[in-house]
Coordinates of N, CA and C in Angstrom, one line a residue:
X15 N -5.1 26.8 -10.7 CA -6.2 26.2 -11.5 C -6.0 24.7 -11.5
X16 N -7.0 24.0 -11.2 CA -6.9 22.5 -11.1 C -6.9 21.9 -12.5
X17 N -6.4 20.7 -12.5 CA -6.3 19.9 -13.8 C -7.7 19.7 -14.4
X18 N -8.7 19.4 -13.5 CA -10.0 19.1 -14.0 C -10.6 20.4 -14.6
X19 N -10.4 21.5 -14.0 CA -10.9 22.8 -14.6 C -10.2 23.1 -15.9
X20 N -9.0 22.8 -16.0 CA -8.2 22.9 -17.3 C -8.8 22.1 -18.4
X21 N -9.1 20.9 -18.1 CA -9.7 20.0 -19.1 C -11.1 20.4 -19.5
X22 N -11.9 20.9 -18.5 CA -13.2 21.5 -18.8 C -13.1 22.6 -19.8
X23 N -12.2 23.5 -19.6 CA -12.1 24.7 -20.4 C -11.7 24.3 -21.8
X24 N -10.7 23.4 -21.9 CA -10.2 23.0 -23.2 C -11.3 22.3 -24.0
X25 N -12.1 21.4 -23.3 CA -13.2 20.7 -23.9 C -14.3 21.6 -24.4
X26 N -14.4 22.8 -23.9 CA -15.5 23.7 -24.4 C -15.1 24.4 -25.7
X27 N -13.9 24.2 -26.1 CA -13.4 24.7 -27.4 C -13.5 26.2 -27.5
X28 N -13.3 26.9 -26.4 CA -13.4 28.4 -26.4 C -12.0 29.0 -26.1
X29 N -11.0 28.3 -26.6 CA -9.6 28.7 -26.2 C -8.9 29.4 -27.3
X30 N -8.2 30.4 -27.0 CA -7.3 31.1 -28.0 C -5.9 30.5 -27.8
X31 N -5.0 30.8 -28.7 CA -3.6 30.3 -28.5 C -3.0 30.8 -27.2
X32 N -3.3 32.1 -26.8 CA -2.8 32.6 -25.5 C -3.3 31.9 -24.3
X33 N -4.7 31.6 -24.4 CA -5.2 30.9 -23.2 C -4.7 29.4 -23.1
X34 N -4.5 28.8 -24.3 CA -3.9 27.5 -24.3 C -2.5 27.5 -23.6
X35 N -1.7 28.5 -23.9 CA -0.4 28.6 -23.2 C -0.6 28.8 -21.7
X36 N -1.6 29.6 -21.3 CA -1.9 29.8 -19.9 C -2.4 28.5 -19.2
X37 N -3.2 27.8 -19.9 CA -3.7 26.5 -19.4 C -2.6 25.5 -19.2
X38 N -1.7 25.5 -20.2 CA -0.6 24.6 -20.1 C 0.4 24.9 -18.9
X39 N 0.6 26.2 -18.8 CA 1.4 26.6 -17.6 C 0.8 26.2 -16.3
X40 N -0.6 26.4 -16.2 CA -1.2 26.0 -15.0 C -1.2 24.5 -14.7
X41 N -1.3 23.7 -15.8 CA -1.2 22.3 -15.7 C 0.2 21.9 -15.2
X42 N 1.2 22.5 -15.8 CA 2.6 22.2 -15.4 C 2.8 22.5 -13.9
X43 N 2.2 23.7 -13.5 CA 2.3 24.1 -12.0 C 1.6 23.1 -11.1
X44 N 0.5 22.6 -11.6 CA -0.3 21.6 -10.7 C 0.6 20.3 -10.6
X45 N 1.1 19.9 -11.7 CA 1.9 18.6 -11.7 C 3.2 18.8 -10.9
X46 N 3.8 20.1 -10.9 CA 5.0 20.4 -10.1 C 4.7 20.3 -8.6
X47 N 3.5 20.8 -8.2 CA 3.1 20.7 -6.8 C 2.9 19.3 -6.4
X48 N 2.3 18.5 -7.3 CA 2.0 17.1 -7.0 C 3.3 16.3 -6.9
X49 N 4.3 16.7 -7.7 CA 5.6 16.0 -7.6 C 6.3 16.2 -6.2
X50 N 6.1 17.4 -5.7 CA 6.7 17.7 -4.4 C 6.0 16.8 -3.3
X51 N 4.8 16.3 -3.5 CA 4.3 15.4 -2.5 C 4.7 13.9 -2.8
X52 N 4.8 13.6 -4.1 CA 5.0 12.2 -4.4 C 6.5 11.7 -4.3
X53 N 7.4 12.6 -4.6 CA 8.8 12.2 -4.5 C 9.2 11.8 -3.1
X54 N 8.9 12.5 -2.1 CA 9.4 12.1 -0.7 C 8.7 10.8 -0.3
X55 N 7.4 10.6 -0.7 CA 6.7 9.4 -0.4 C 7.4 8.2 -1.1
X56 N 7.8 8.4 -2.3 CA 8.4 7.3 -3.1 C 9.8 7.0 -2.5
X57 N 10.5 8.0 -2.0 CA 11.8 7.8 -1.4 C 11.7 7.0 -0.1
X58 N 10.6 7.3 0.7 CA 10.4 6.5 1.9 C 10.1 5.1 1.6
X59 N 9.3 4.9 0.5 CA 8.9 3.5 0.2 C 10.1 2.7 -0.2
X60 N 11.0 3.3 -1.0 CA 12.2 2.6 -1.5 C 13.1 2.2 -0.3
X61 N 13.2 3.2 0.6 CA 14.1 2.9 1.8 C 13.5 1.8 2.7
X62 N 12.2 1.8 2.8 CA 11.5 0.7 3.6 C 11.6 -0.6 2.9
X63 N 11.5 -0.6 1.6 CA 11.6 -1.8 0.8 C 13.0 -2.4 0.9
X64 N 14.0 -1.6 0.9 CA 15.4 -2.0 1.0 C 15.6 -2.6 2.4
X65 N 15.0 -1.9 3.4 CA 15.2 -2.4 4.8 C 14.6 -3.8 5.0
X66 N 13.4 -4.0 4.4 CA 12.7 -5.3 4.4 C 13.6 -6.4 3.7
X67 N 14.1 -6.0 2.5 CA 14.9 -6.9 1.8 C 16.2 -7.3 2.6
X68 N 16.8 -6.4 3.2 CA 18.0 -6.6 4.0 C 17.6 -7.6 5.2
X69 N 16.5 -7.3 5.9 CA 16.1 -8.2 7.0 C 15.8 -9.6 6.5
X70 N 15.2 -9.7 5.3 CA 14.9 -11.0 4.8 C 16.1 -11.8 4.4
X71 N 17.1 -11.1 3.9 CA 18.4 -11.8 3.5 C 19.1 -12.2 4.8
X72 N 19.1 -11.3 5.8 CA 19.8 -11.6 7.1 C 19.1 -12.8 7.7
X73 N 17.8 -12.9 7.8 CA 17.1 -14.0 8.4 C 17.3 -15.3 7.6
X74 N 17.5 -15.2 6.4 CA 17.7 -16.4 5.6 C 19.1 -16.9 5.6
X75 N 20.0 -16.1 6.2 CA 21.4 -16.4 6.3 C 22.2 -16.1 5.0
X76 N 21.7 -15.3 4.2 CA 22.3 -14.9 2.9 C 22.6 -13.5 2.9
X77 N 23.5 -13.0 3.7 CA 23.9 -11.6 3.7 C 24.7 -11.2 2.5
X78 N 24.0 -10.8 1.4 CA 24.6 -10.5 0.1 C 24.3 -9.0 -0.2
X79 N 25.3 -8.4 -0.8 CA 25.1 -7.0 -1.3 C 25.6 -6.0 -0.4
X80 N 25.6 -4.7 -0.9 CA 26.1 -3.6 0.0 C 25.1 -3.1 1.0
X81 N 23.9 -3.6 1.0 CA 22.9 -3.0 1.9 C 23.1 -3.6 3.3

């Protein structure tokens, strides 16, 4: 179930405590799948940023740090 559909159902105010728990579980599952996409992209971005920073320090003649 998508996050948008979850919000639509909750906004209709037809939810019982059991359905609220089910909606929360589906929201967590959606965010978990999204995390699987974002974390590797963020890791690649950080590695690229570190590479550019190292090249910039090397070109400026200030080789500083463990990178």
